[in-house]
């Protein structure tokens, strides 16, 4: 399919489906080579009139179709590559349809496919049409009864959504299972799994007193790695009961791990299917970061049961309705888990660690998206290929937009808004406006004279707003006047001449005195350490009283809105905030800004002054010695901003210069503070409690690994020995991987090779760990394209397995800036986009996006990147997925 012929779908063209389908019966005769699907339902016209019935269908074979028991002939319907159109003669009729699909040939991993020896489905967004002909759109909701038949030896487990009604052995030696899902759902939430598994089970009692069975399925032999997943699932159930008052509505909830999976996981009703990377975990083979990722993804999919499944999207433009809200919920879940058992400042600092990590992701992934050719509002206006719109904007910015509503309403009112949302819309397919309406009804009551009307612009406008800050202090009146000015430039392919109206930005602010002591803010009748300003105009000022001396501003506390802040202030002020700000997020931010400034100025060719460097070193010195900070927080505040975040701030973007300048500062800090890193390392090596991924231990390990990295990057002799010992003696993957990556990134060639060889020997049979072995090499500073090509010839490499392709090819293209930004690097990227596209267009389009912002790079990168994009575009038979990305990138 070519871009110029790909239809663009517009939000405003929405039309309801003309028929209602209450109940669907699906029968499957399952086999990897070919699967027969029999679909039966009764359709009733919504308005009593007769309409053509459009059924989506893709890559499947129609064998038979009948209406009211009468088999149709080819003249009775229209069949093409997109599906089947019927011309019924009555407004109400029974339809039966038999079709065939071929799971074994399905390399796209959408619809019914084979992974290992097992069969899995993936239907969101438009995979159901690859299983059977159906109105594959989220607003057609039906109750499903599913009959599965398959060879009992190959497929002893036959799973689908809802409750198991019966399981029988058939006369022909096959098994048959019948499942019924009591809740109406759109086709994208349908799932089936057939295969042989290890199963872990836990019976729980729900808050309503009823029992429920939780199950985690994985490949045979991996069953000992699902204990953490089960823990996380139970925590998720409890958390949703306690914080949101939402209960599990089924008797059984299943998670199944798949080795081949396009993304993280999928929230199919009662039968979540997961990428094995987000299920399997044990201390030996899994890092702390992965333990937390498992927790976040299990929470996310479980929380979808209400926000996504019970109330779903009317159309795919509303995707953020479920994704933004569910990401917000999983972020809060993880933060609550980190803060469990703590209170006061300790709890705030634990939660801040999660906030810092989330904001870092937003800045590294979403800000660039919002400044590039794929920029779109969290509720897009149009798309060509919906699978290209599972973006950082829909997810991460979408979560920020929910978080701002939470900030404006406060926890209690926000929860009242959620209750209102379910009261109005349970069982329906709705829009983002419906969600905001529910919140707004509570907001208007709680804050008379206010509404969320202006706030809705966050759903309409793309681009990252900029907020310019200025401050005027008047010692005579002891007042400080803060002025904020917002600018919302057009983003991506938007019409550049259309001015954008101001957004409603909740702007959280604090102030410190010149000694770093917190000031109480007095504004009209409000007072407090932190005030959230309702910033709604293009320019707006607030005057605070009782401020005798010029204050130090602590801006956008806890990152209260997804904006960029422009405020000029001397390094000394940032240093003060980095040491004293009581808001842990703003404190971290100040340290990051201090380091960023230095790195960015070095990257642009201006050598930092001795004083500038001294300020950074002194700040890091104070922080490394701070006795109060938690280890996890300390590890964040002492880390330098990521290469990607830094790159995003250069104009034009100069990747290689950024990498070098960042590395230089790392080295300076390593050298200047060597004794402190050594001391920290030794101190943190004393603790030898049995492994747990909890916040304290994980924080200690990450801080210890950070110290190790500073020692190695500075070339401190003892560092290499420490890393070798740590690698050899490690009792968990975080320590082992921390040591190995320090050696691979900063050690000599011999250490690097020895480490990698040993690691391969130990872990060659564990695919998830082997992914790390590939990633580590893909991102190592010395790795060039030739080595990546050699690794692609390794017997363990396969382009068909998305995790493996991501671990080597994506990691190289995204995170090895030195090597990918070369003529060979760009050729390699284009070649891999083309190769992947033939197998799996969804994954290929993700790789294509890595350089969709080519136009923002320095000239020596820009021209060859453009040529590489043109080469991709010229490829015959390019998928619609990649075509959309490349077309948008080139027409900017
Ligand atoms: N809803 C799925 C994403 C499906 C993506 C399909 N291309 C996972 C999630 O967000 O929970
Ligand atoms: Zn989701």
Short mmCIF file of C-alpha atoms in Angstrom, two decimals, residues 169-501:
data_model
loop_
_atom_site.label_atom_id
_atom_site.label_comp_id
_atom_site.label_asym_id
_atom_site.label_seq_id
_atom_site.Cartn_x
_atom_site.Cartn_y
_atom_site.Cartn_z
CA UNK A 169 -12.34 -34.71 25.90
CA UNK A 170 -13.88 -35.28 22.45
CA UNK A 171 -14.20 -38.63 20.74
CA UNK A 172 -11.63 -37.68 18.13
CA UNK A 173 -9.01 -37.26 20.90
CA UNK A 174 -9.16 -33.45 20.95
CA UNK A 175 -10.11 -31.33 23.95
CA UNK A 176 -12.95 -28.87 23.90
CA UNK A 177 -13.28 -25.91 26.24
CA UNK A 178 -16.25 -23.57 26.43
CA UNK A 179 -15.79 -20.06 27.83
CA UNK A 180 -18.28 -17.33 28.50
CA UNK A 181 -17.51 -13.72 29.19
CA UNK A 182 -20.43 -12.18 31.10
CA UNK A 183 -19.42 -8.60 30.20
CA UNK A 184 -20.08 -7.01 26.82
CA UNK A 185 -16.81 -6.10 25.15
CA UNK A 186 -15.42 -4.80 21.88
CA UNK A 187 -13.60 -7.27 19.64
CA UNK A 188 -10.19 -5.80 20.48
CA UNK A 189 -10.48 -7.32 23.97
CA UNK A 190 -11.10 -10.84 22.69
CA UNK A 191 -8.35 -13.35 23.43
CA UNK A 192 -7.56 -17.00 23.20
CA UNK A 193 -4.52 -18.99 24.21
CA UNK A 194 -3.82 -22.64 23.44
CA UNK A 195 -0.77 -24.53 24.56
CA UNK A 196 1.18 -26.21 27.30
CA UNK A 197 2.25 -24.17 30.30
CA UNK A 198 3.43 -24.06 33.89
CA UNK A 199 0.68 -22.49 35.99
CA UNK A 200 0.87 -20.67 39.32
CA UNK A 201 -2.41 -20.14 41.16
CA UNK A 202 -3.57 -18.12 44.13
CA UNK A 203 -7.02 -17.90 45.63
CA UNK A 204 -7.92 -14.57 47.09
CA UNK A 205 -10.95 -13.15 48.81
CA UNK A 206 -12.12 -9.92 47.23
CA UNK A 207 -13.16 -6.91 49.27
CA UNK A 208 -16.79 -7.91 48.68
CA UNK A 209 -16.10 -11.25 50.38
CA UNK A 210 -16.24 -13.36 47.22
CA UNK A 211 -13.36 -15.62 46.24
CA UNK A 212 -11.36 -15.22 43.03
CA UNK A 213 -8.72 -17.34 41.36
CA UNK A 214 -5.58 -15.64 40.08
CA UNK A 215 -3.46 -17.58 37.60
CA UNK A 216 -0.13 -16.91 35.92
CA UNK A 217 0.81 -19.10 32.93
CA UNK A 218 4.27 -19.31 31.38
CA UNK A 219 6.44 -21.63 29.29
CA UNK A 220 7.15 -25.02 30.81
CA UNK A 221 10.25 -24.70 33.00
CA UNK A 222 9.73 -21.03 33.85
CA UNK A 223 7.16 -21.59 36.60
CA UNK A 224 9.65 -20.70 39.35
CA UNK A 225 9.92 -17.20 37.87
CA UNK A 226 6.29 -16.17 38.31
CA UNK A 227 6.11 -15.62 42.05
CA UNK A 228 6.77 -11.89 41.75
CA UNK A 229 4.17 -11.54 38.98
CA UNK A 230 1.60 -13.19 41.25
CA UNK A 231 2.56 -10.88 44.11
CA UNK A 232 2.19 -7.87 41.84
CA UNK A 233 -1.17 -9.08 40.59
CA UNK A 234 -2.53 -9.45 44.10
CA UNK A 235 -1.12 -6.03 45.05
CA UNK A 236 -2.86 -4.57 42.01
CA UNK A 237 -6.20 -6.08 43.01
CA UNK A 238 -5.83 -4.70 46.55
CA UNK A 239 -4.64 -1.29 45.45
CA UNK A 240 -7.55 -0.81 43.04
CA UNK A 241 -9.96 -1.83 45.80
CA UNK A 242 -8.41 0.54 48.31
CA UNK A 243 -7.43 3.63 46.37
CA UNK A 244 -10.10 3.62 43.62
CA UNK A 245 -12.82 1.48 45.21
CA UNK A 246 -12.81 -0.76 42.12
CA UNK A 247 -13.19 -4.51 42.49
CA UNK A 248 -12.27 -7.45 40.32
CA UNK A 249 -15.52 -8.32 38.54
CA UNK A 250 -14.62 -11.89 37.50
CA UNK A 251 -14.14 -15.16 39.39
CA UNK A 252 -10.92 -15.81 37.54
CA UNK A 253 -8.14 -13.58 36.30
CA UNK A 254 -5.41 -15.00 34.08
CA UNK A 255 -2.04 -13.72 32.89
CA UNK A 256 -0.18 -15.63 30.19
CA UNK A 257 3.44 -14.95 29.19
CA UNK A 258 4.41 -15.09 25.52
CA UNK A 259 7.94 -15.02 24.13
CA UNK A 260 6.91 -13.29 20.93
CA UNK A 261 4.90 -10.17 21.53
CA UNK A 262 4.78 -6.81 19.79
CA UNK A 263 4.58 -4.64 22.89
CA UNK A 264 4.49 -4.94 26.68
CA UNK A 265 1.18 -6.63 27.36
CA UNK A 266 -2.52 -6.66 26.52
CA UNK A 267 -5.51 -6.19 28.78
CA UNK A 268 -7.92 -8.72 27.20
CA UNK A 269 -10.86 -9.22 29.55
CA UNK A 270 -9.88 -11.74 32.22
CA UNK A 271 -7.06 -13.10 30.03
CA UNK A 272 -4.16 -10.68 29.93
CA UNK A 273 -1.46 -11.73 27.49
CA UNK A 274 2.01 -10.48 28.31
CA UNK A 275 5.40 -10.18 26.78
CA UNK A 276 7.36 -12.68 28.93
CA UNK A 277 9.75 -9.82 29.78
CA UNK A 278 7.02 -8.32 31.98
CA UNK A 279 6.08 -11.54 33.77
CA UNK A 280 9.16 -13.58 34.50
CA UNK A 281 11.42 -12.42 37.30
CA UNK A 282 13.84 -13.85 39.81
CA UNK A 283 16.82 -12.38 41.61
CA UNK A 284 19.33 -14.35 39.60
CA UNK A 285 18.19 -13.34 36.16
CA UNK A 286 16.26 -10.09 36.61
CA UNK A 287 17.41 -6.57 37.45
CA UNK A 288 15.67 -4.36 40.01
CA UNK A 289 14.50 -2.12 37.17
CA UNK A 290 12.84 -5.11 35.51
CA UNK A 291 11.19 -6.16 38.77
CA UNK A 292 9.64 -2.71 38.88
CA UNK A 293 8.69 -2.83 35.23
CA UNK A 294 6.87 -6.13 35.86
CA UNK A 295 5.00 -4.49 38.72
CA UNK A 296 4.07 -1.47 36.59
CA UNK A 297 2.88 -3.46 33.59
CA UNK A 298 0.92 -5.99 35.64
CA UNK A 299 -0.72 -3.09 37.43
CA UNK A 300 -1.38 -1.27 34.17
CA UNK A 301 -3.11 -4.21 32.48
CA UNK A 302 -5.07 -5.09 35.59
CA UNK A 303 -6.27 -1.49 36.02
CA UNK A 304 -7.49 -1.51 32.42
CA UNK A 305 -10.17 -3.92 33.60
CA UNK A 306 -12.09 -0.83 34.67
CA UNK A 307 -10.44 1.98 32.74
CA UNK A 308 -10.55 0.50 29.26
CA UNK A 309 -12.66 -2.63 29.53
CA UNK A 310 -15.72 -1.79 31.64
CA UNK A 311 -15.70 1.64 30.05
CA UNK A 312 -14.04 1.59 26.66
CA UNK A 313 -13.34 3.95 23.75
CA UNK A 314 -15.99 5.00 21.27
CA UNK A 315 -13.37 5.15 18.49
CA UNK A 316 -9.58 5.00 18.31
CA UNK A 317 -9.23 8.79 18.49
CA UNK A 318 -10.22 8.36 22.12
CA UNK A 319 -7.33 6.00 22.85
CA UNK A 320 -5.93 8.25 25.56
CA UNK A 321 -9.23 7.93 27.41
CA UNK A 322 -8.09 4.51 28.50
CA UNK A 323 -4.31 4.74 28.08
CA UNK A 324 -3.60 8.11 29.68
CA UNK A 325 -5.88 7.30 32.58
CA UNK A 326 -4.45 3.82 33.04
CA UNK A 327 -0.85 5.05 32.89
CA UNK A 328 -1.73 7.63 35.54
CA UNK A 329 -3.18 4.81 37.64
CA UNK A 330 -0.14 2.56 37.20
CA UNK A 331 2.19 5.46 38.05
CA UNK A 332 0.29 6.10 41.25
CA UNK A 333 0.25 2.39 42.05
CA UNK A 334 4.03 2.14 41.69
CA UNK A 335 4.53 5.31 43.73
CA UNK A 336 2.27 3.99 46.50
CA UNK A 337 4.15 0.69 46.50
CA UNK A 338 7.46 2.56 46.84
CA UNK A 339 6.15 4.68 49.70
CA UNK A 340 4.46 1.80 51.56
CA UNK A 341 5.25 1.92 55.25
CA UNK A 342 6.92 5.35 55.05
CA UNK A 343 5.55 8.70 56.03
CA UNK A 344 6.29 12.41 55.82
CA UNK A 345 9.40 13.46 53.97
CA UNK A 346 10.51 9.86 53.46
CA UNK A 347 7.30 8.92 51.69
CA UNK A 348 7.51 12.09 49.59
CA UNK A 349 11.06 11.28 48.59
CA UNK A 350 10.13 7.69 47.68
CA UNK A 351 7.24 8.90 45.53
CA UNK A 352 9.51 11.52 43.97
CA UNK A 353 11.82 8.78 42.69
CA UNK A 354 8.96 7.40 40.63
CA UNK A 355 7.99 10.87 39.47
CA UNK A 356 11.57 11.59 38.40
CA UNK A 357 11.71 8.37 36.39
CA UNK A 358 8.37 9.09 34.72
CA UNK A 359 9.28 12.67 33.86
CA UNK A 360 12.61 11.50 32.44
CA UNK A 361 10.73 9.14 30.12
CA UNK A 362 8.35 11.92 29.12
CA UNK A 363 11.19 14.25 28.28
CA UNK A 364 13.25 11.69 26.45
CA UNK A 365 10.38 10.24 24.40
CA UNK A 366 7.37 12.53 24.34
CA UNK A 367 8.92 15.99 24.13
CA UNK A 368 10.79 15.06 20.94
CA UNK A 369 7.63 13.53 19.52
CA UNK A 370 5.73 16.74 20.22
CA UNK A 371 8.43 18.71 18.42
CA UNK A 372 8.59 16.45 15.35
CA UNK A 373 6.55 15.42 12.32
CA UNK A 374 4.44 12.93 14.27
CA UNK A 375 3.29 15.55 16.83
CA UNK A 376 -0.39 15.07 17.66
CA UNK A 377 -2.77 16.08 20.42
CA UNK A 378 -3.51 13.40 23.02
CA UNK A 379 -6.76 13.06 21.11
CA UNK A 380 -5.55 13.03 17.49
CA UNK A 381 -7.62 14.55 14.71
CA UNK A 382 -6.63 12.05 12.05
CA UNK A 383 -4.51 8.99 11.34
CA UNK A 384 -3.73 6.57 8.59
CA UNK A 385 -2.60 3.58 10.63
CA UNK A 386 -3.89 3.41 14.19
CA UNK A 387 -1.06 1.19 15.38
CA UNK A 388 1.27 4.16 14.75
CA UNK A 389 -0.66 6.11 17.39
CA UNK A 390 0.24 4.04 20.42
CA UNK A 391 2.62 6.84 21.20
CA UNK A 392 4.36 8.52 24.10
CA UNK A 393 1.89 11.37 23.57
CA UNK A 394 -1.22 9.19 23.97
CA UNK A 395 0.28 7.32 26.91
CA UNK A 396 2.68 9.56 28.79
CA UNK A 397 1.38 13.00 27.96
CA UNK A 398 -2.12 11.54 28.30
CA UNK A 399 -1.21 10.52 31.86
CA UNK A 400 0.09 14.02 32.57
CA UNK A 401 -3.23 15.47 31.43
CA UNK A 402 -5.04 13.18 33.86
CA UNK A 403 -2.53 14.07 36.57
CA UNK A 404 -3.24 17.78 36.06
CA UNK A 405 -6.94 17.09 36.60
CA UNK A 406 -5.96 15.22 39.75
CA UNK A 407 -3.93 18.25 40.86
CA UNK A 408 -6.76 20.67 40.14
CA UNK A 409 -9.42 18.57 41.88
CA UNK A 410 -7.36 17.01 44.67
CA UNK A 411 -7.50 13.29 45.54
CA UNK A 412 -10.99 13.24 47.07
CA UNK A 413 -12.69 15.19 44.31
CA UNK A 414 -10.78 13.28 41.67
CA UNK A 415 -12.10 10.01 43.14
CA UNK A 416 -15.59 11.51 43.20
CA UNK A 417 -15.09 12.32 39.49
CA UNK A 418 -14.06 8.71 38.83
CA UNK A 419 -17.19 7.46 40.61
CA UNK A 420 -19.28 9.81 38.52
CA UNK A 421 -17.59 8.54 35.35
CA UNK A 422 -18.49 4.93 36.15
CA UNK A 423 -21.97 5.87 37.26
CA UNK A 424 -22.59 7.51 33.92
CA UNK A 425 -20.73 5.20 31.57
CA UNK A 426 -20.24 1.70 32.95
CA UNK A 427 -20.65 -0.75 30.06
CA UNK A 428 -20.34 1.94 27.39
CA UNK A 429 -17.89 3.03 24.69
CA UNK A 430 -17.28 6.73 25.28
CA UNK A 431 -15.13 9.76 24.49
CA UNK A 432 -12.48 11.82 26.25
CA UNK A 433 -15.09 14.57 26.54
CA UNK A 434 -17.31 12.22 28.52
CA UNK A 435 -14.47 11.71 30.98
CA UNK A 436 -13.79 15.42 31.38
CA UNK A 437 -17.55 16.05 31.74
CA UNK A 438 -17.61 13.74 34.77
CA UNK A 439 -14.57 15.42 36.32
CA UNK A 440 -15.94 18.83 35.49
CA UNK A 441 -19.25 18.15 37.20
CA UNK A 442 -17.36 17.56 40.46
CA UNK A 443 -14.92 20.44 39.88
CA UNK A 444 -17.72 22.95 39.33
CA UNK A 445 -19.35 21.90 42.58
CA UNK A 446 -16.13 21.94 44.53
CA UNK A 447 -14.87 25.23 43.07
CA UNK A 448 -17.88 27.41 42.31
CA UNK A 449 -17.18 29.81 39.45
CA UNK A 450 -14.55 27.50 37.96
CA UNK A 451 -14.80 24.85 35.26
CA UNK A 452 -12.63 22.59 33.12
CA UNK A 453 -13.78 24.26 29.89
CA UNK A 454 -10.41 25.80 29.11
CA UNK A 455 -8.61 22.73 30.37
CA UNK A 456 -10.11 20.72 27.50
CA UNK A 457 -7.65 22.42 25.14
CA UNK A 458 -5.05 19.97 26.39
CA UNK A 459 -6.97 17.36 24.37
CA UNK A 460 -6.92 19.50 21.22
CA UNK A 461 -3.48 21.08 21.08
CA UNK A 462 -0.22 19.36 20.26
CA UNK A 463 3.20 20.67 21.22
CA UNK A 464 4.99 21.27 24.50
CA UNK A 465 4.05 24.66 25.94
CA UNK A 466 6.83 26.96 27.08
CA UNK A 467 6.44 28.95 30.24
CA UNK A 468 8.66 32.01 30.68
CA UNK A 469 9.13 33.12 34.25
CA UNK A 470 10.10 36.49 35.62
CA UNK A 471 10.24 37.77 39.16
CA UNK A 472 10.18 41.23 40.68
CA UNK A 473 10.88 41.75 44.31
CA UNK A 474 10.02 44.98 46.12
CA UNK A 475 11.78 45.28 49.49
CA UNK A 476 9.71 48.36 50.36
CA UNK A 477 6.39 46.49 50.30
CA UNK A 478 8.02 43.13 51.01
CA UNK A 479 6.26 41.64 48.02
CA UNK A 480 7.41 39.37 45.23
CA UNK A 481 5.56 39.47 41.91
CA UNK A 482 5.81 36.43 39.73
CA UNK A 483 4.91 36.73 36.06
CA UNK A 484 4.31 33.69 33.89
CA UNK A 485 3.97 33.86 30.13
CA UNK A 486 2.97 30.84 28.08
CA UNK A 487 3.57 30.20 24.42
CA UNK A 488 2.06 27.30 22.55
CA UNK A 489 3.78 27.15 19.18
CA UNK A 490 2.20 25.03 16.43
CA UNK A 491 3.64 21.53 16.48
CA UNK A 492 4.57 19.05 13.76
CA UNK A 493 2.49 19.37 10.64
CA UNK A 494 -0.01 21.79 12.15
CA UNK A 495 -0.93 24.95 10.35
CA UNK A 496 1.81 27.35 11.38
CA UNK A 497 -0.33 30.44 10.96
CA UNK A 498 -3.02 29.40 13.44
CA UNK A 499 -2.30 31.02 16.80
CA UNK A 500 -2.99 28.76 19.73
CA UNK A 501 -5.00 29.92 22.68
#
